[in-house]
Amino acid sequence: MFAKAAFPWWIAGGYAIELAVGRELRPHGDLDVLVLRRDQVLVRDVLSDWDMHVADPPGVGRLRPWRSGEALEQPLHDIWCRRTPEAPWSVQLMLDEAEGAHWVSRRTRRVRLPLERMGRTSPTGIPYLAPEVQLFYKAKATRDKDETDFEAVLPLLDEPQRVWLADSIAVIAPDHPWRRRLMSAGRT
């Protein structure tokens, strides 16, 4: 559905990790897609015939329709999508911030990265979040599936990716156990 989109987008979540490692790791409930907040009008156009609801307020389990023409401002960032009101939720859109040519984490403006380093492209042409960016988001409230994803992708991260991820996690969770493992992975 985004193949011809005139804006950057990336597969996110567990599928992004699987695209990075090149194999399936676990089952998934939906498809996560990250887009920049500044492109939300274009996203609405691409999904104009979909039923879309925004988590408002974020994190409490309440959804409300995303009205046509409505600009979503922070802290709203999570949009649930389904083909029709009767269909199951199948796509979760996440809006993230950008300043010029830099991605800026919605969690803290201190974590940023040039947009050109934000993602990768699979051998079949699918854009996905760089694994270090996806792991940064997974580090906030680590679950078993996040540990699985971390273990699978850790051997593939080069030193600059490990350092960026360890430094970025330090901003939000200085004592996170992944930081030690990221730094020791470079010494083996």
Tab-separated table of C-alpha atoms in Angstrom:
chain	number	residue	atom	x	y	z
A	1	MET	CA	0.000	0.000	0.000
A	2	PHE	CA	2.965	2.365	0.466
A	3	ALA	CA	4.947	1.184	-2.558
A	4	LYS	CA	4.218	4.348	-4.551
A	5	ALA	CA	4.159	6.753	-1.591
A	6	ALA	CA	5.897	10.083	-2.236
A	7	PHE	CA	7.281	10.285	1.298
A	8	PRO	CA	9.702	8.223	3.385
A	9	TRP	CA	8.274	5.320	5.355
A	10	TRP	CA	9.762	2.329	7.098
A	11	ILE	CA	8.508	-1.050	8.269
A	12	ALA	CA	8.959	-0.978	12.042
A	13	GLY	CA	8.582	-3.277	15.026
A	14	GLY	CA	9.430	-6.952	14.921
A	15	TYR	CA	9.165	-7.120	11.141
A	16	ALA	CA	11.939	-4.504	10.866
A	17	ILE	CA	14.177	-6.740	12.959
A	18	GLU	CA	13.284	-9.756	10.804
A	19	LEU	CA	14.090	-7.811	7.642
A	20	ALA	CA	17.475	-6.933	9.174
A	21	VAL	CA	18.328	-10.510	10.150
A	22	GLY	CA	16.805	-12.061	7.027
A	23	ARG	CA	14.587	-14.611	8.736
A	24	GLU	CA	11.354	-14.983	10.694
A	25	LEU	CA	11.806	-14.858	14.453
A	26	ARG	CA	8.280	-14.995	15.888
A	27	PRO	CA	4.581	-14.430	15.115
A	28	HIS	CA	3.217	-10.879	14.772
A	29	GLY	CA	-0.220	-9.414	15.475
A	30	ASP	CA	-0.005	-6.554	13.007
A	31	LEU	CA	2.316	-4.591	10.742
A	32	ASP	CA	4.009	-1.517	12.184
A	33	VAL	CA	4.916	1.335	9.840
A	34	LEU	CA	6.776	4.470	10.872
A	35	VAL	CA	6.248	7.741	8.998
A	36	LEU	CA	7.282	11.284	9.752
A	37	ARG	CA	4.688	13.512	11.368
A	38	ARG	CA	5.299	16.119	8.689
A	39	ASP	CA	3.988	13.630	6.091
A	40	GLN	CA	0.730	12.735	7.855
A	41	VAL	CA	-1.457	14.447	5.225
A	42	LEU	CA	0.196	12.327	2.543
A	43	VAL	CA	-0.352	9.210	4.655
A	44	ARG	CA	-4.058	10.053	4.918
A	45	ASP	CA	-4.192	10.286	1.123
A	46	VAL	CA	-2.532	6.879	0.659
A	47	LEU	CA	-4.920	5.255	3.149
A	48	SER	CA	-7.970	7.379	2.334
A	49	ASP	CA	-10.318	4.380	2.092
A	50	TRP	CA	-9.097	2.776	5.345
A	51	ASP	CA	-10.723	3.015	8.773
A	52	MET	CA	-8.171	4.838	10.948
A	53	HIS	CA	-8.234	5.574	14.672
A	54	VAL	CA	-5.752	7.452	16.823
A	55	ALA	CA	-4.752	6.392	20.334
A	56	ASP	CA	-5.894	9.412	22.336
A	57	PRO	CA	-4.445	9.794	24.850
A	58	PRO	CA	-1.475	7.538	24.039
A	59	GLY	CA	-0.926	4.424	26.101
A	60	VAL	CA	-4.317	4.065	27.802
A	61	GLY	CA	-6.045	1.751	25.337
A	62	ARG	CA	-8.571	4.229	23.950
A	63	LEU	CA	-9.020	4.833	20.245
A	64	ARG	CA	-10.998	7.540	18.470
A	65	PRO	CA	-11.530	8.119	14.747
A	66	TRP	CA	-8.828	10.095	12.981
A	67	ARG	CA	-10.976	12.649	11.252
A	68	SER	CA	-10.222	13.656	7.666
A	69	GLY	CA	-8.264	16.901	7.635
A	70	GLU	CA	-7.255	16.580	11.312
A	71	ALA	CA	-3.570	17.304	11.970
A	72	LEU	CA	-2.239	15.148	14.777
A	73	GLU	CA	0.075	17.027	17.126
A	74	GLN	CA	2.295	15.666	19.882
A	75	PRO	CA	1.819	13.654	21.988
A	76	LEU	CA	-0.486	11.810	19.546
A	77	HIS	CA	1.623	9.412	17.495
A	78	ASP	CA	-0.101	6.037	17.278
A	79	ILE	CA	-2.701	5.289	14.586
A	80	TRP	CA	-4.509	1.979	14.244
A	81	CYS	CA	-5.706	1.057	10.747
A	82	ARG	CA	-7.992	-1.533	9.215
A	83	ARG	CA	-9.442	-1.871	5.731
A	84	THR	CA	-13.049	-1.548	6.922
A	85	PRO	CA	-14.762	-0.978	10.285
A	86	GLU	CA	-15.613	-4.695	10.358
A	87	ALA	CA	-12.070	-5.885	9.606
A	88	PRO	CA	-9.459	-6.613	12.274
A	89	TRP	CA	-6.785	-4.013	12.986
A	90	SER	CA	-3.896	-4.818	10.667
A	91	VAL	CA	-1.568	-1.801	10.459
A	92	GLN	CA	-0.233	0.366	13.241
A	93	LEU	CA	1.140	3.679	11.996
A	94	MET	CA	3.564	5.549	14.200
A	95	LEU	CA	4.290	9.220	13.647
A	96	ASP	CA	7.776	10.369	14.469
A	97	GLU	CA	9.493	13.719	14.431
A	98	ALA	CA	11.988	15.277	12.047
A	99	GLU	CA	13.858	18.537	11.842
A	100	GLY	CA	15.154	19.187	8.371
A	101	ALA	CA	17.262	16.194	7.389
A	102	HIS	CA	17.296	14.656	10.899
A	103	TRP	CA	14.997	12.216	12.651
A	104	VAL	CA	14.280	13.271	16.235
A	105	SER	CA	12.947	10.739	18.719
A	106	ARG	CA	9.465	11.536	19.973
A	107	ARG	CA	10.617	10.337	23.409
A	108	THR	CA	13.429	12.842	23.770
A	109	ARG	CA	14.804	15.467	21.434
A	110	ARG	CA	18.298	14.530	22.614
A	111	VAL	CA	18.181	11.343	20.519
A	112	ARG	CA	18.474	12.039	16.805
A	113	LEU	CA	19.964	10.654	13.630
A	114	PRO	CA	20.340	11.841	10.032
A	115	LEU	CA	17.305	10.624	8.066
A	116	GLU	CA	19.636	8.937	5.597
A	117	ARG	CA	20.730	6.589	8.436
A	118	MET	CA	17.189	6.012	9.689
A	119	GLY	CA	16.485	2.962	7.611
A	120	ARG	CA	17.679	0.203	5.354
A	121	THR	CA	16.195	-1.458	2.302
A	122	SER	CA	15.620	-5.203	2.041
A	123	PRO	CA	16.889	-7.156	-0.983
A	124	THR	CA	13.304	-7.015	-2.319
A	125	GLY	CA	13.140	-3.217	-1.969
A	126	ILE	CA	11.189	-2.888	1.301
A	127	PRO	CA	12.296	0.036	3.489
A	128	TYR	CA	12.631	-0.789	7.174
A	129	LEU	CA	13.891	0.942	10.290
A	130	ALA	CA	17.575	0.513	10.982
A	131	PRO	CA	17.841	-2.145	13.688
A	132	GLU	CA	19.521	0.212	16.147
A	133	VAL	CA	16.604	2.671	15.847
A	134	GLN	CA	14.035	-0.085	16.336
A	135	LEU	CA	15.928	-1.466	19.334
A	136	PHE	CA	16.052	2.032	20.844
A	137	TYR	CA	12.245	2.068	20.839
A	138	LYS	CA	12.057	-1.496	22.173
A	139	ALA	CA	14.383	-0.605	25.080
A	140	LYS	CA	11.754	1.519	26.857
A	141	ALA	CA	9.755	-1.405	28.260
A	142	THR	CA	11.562	-4.581	27.265
A	143	ARG	CA	9.408	-7.699	26.858
A	144	ASP	CA	10.379	-11.283	25.996
A	145	LYS	CA	9.846	-10.635	22.285
A	146	ASP	CA	12.134	-7.598	22.473
A	147	GLU	CA	14.861	-9.742	24.036
A	148	THR	CA	14.432	-12.218	21.173
A	149	ASP	CA	14.793	-9.394	18.668
A	150	PHE	CA	17.841	-7.942	20.464
A	151	GLU	CA	19.612	-11.319	20.582
A	152	ALA	CA	18.968	-11.933	16.896
A	153	VAL	CA	20.235	-8.575	15.667
A	154	LEU	CA	23.106	-7.894	18.102
A	155	PRO	CA	25.699	-9.886	16.101
A	156	LEU	CA	24.833	-7.863	12.993
A	157	LEU	CA	25.376	-4.412	14.508
A	158	ASP	CA	28.672	-2.767	13.639
A	159	GLU	CA	30.541	-0.610	16.153
A	160	PRO	CA	28.953	2.743	15.176
A	161	GLN	CA	25.479	1.193	15.434
A	162	ARG	CA	26.246	-0.343	18.847
A	163	VAL	CA	27.722	2.909	20.158
A	164	TRP	CA	24.776	4.988	18.893
A	165	LEU	CA	22.288	2.561	20.445
A	166	ALA	CA	24.126	2.354	23.788
A	167	ASP	CA	24.420	6.162	23.942
A	168	SER	CA	20.769	6.641	22.981
A	169	ILE	CA	19.506	4.126	25.531
A	170	ALA	CA	21.631	5.900	28.173
A	171	VAL	CA	19.479	9.007	27.663
A	172	ILE	CA	16.227	7.193	28.534
A	173	ALA	CA	17.436	4.281	30.726
A	174	PRO	CA	21.047	4.619	31.913
A	175	ASP	CA	20.999	1.264	33.734
A	176	HIS	CA	19.406	-0.745	30.921
A	177	PRO	CA	21.117	-4.166	30.622
A	178	TRP	CA	21.393	-3.882	26.836
A	179	ARG	CA	23.995	-1.115	27.216
A	180	ARG	CA	26.554	-3.423	28.823
A	181	ARG	CA	25.874	-6.139	26.250
A	182	LEU	CA	26.201	-3.691	23.366
A	183	MET	CA	29.590	-2.521	24.538
A	184	SER	CA	30.915	-6.011	25.347
A	185	ALA	CA	29.782	-7.280	21.918
A	186	GLY	CA	32.383	-5.034	20.321
A	187	ARG	CA	35.197	-6.617	22.337
A	188	THR	CA	34.593	-10.219	21.291
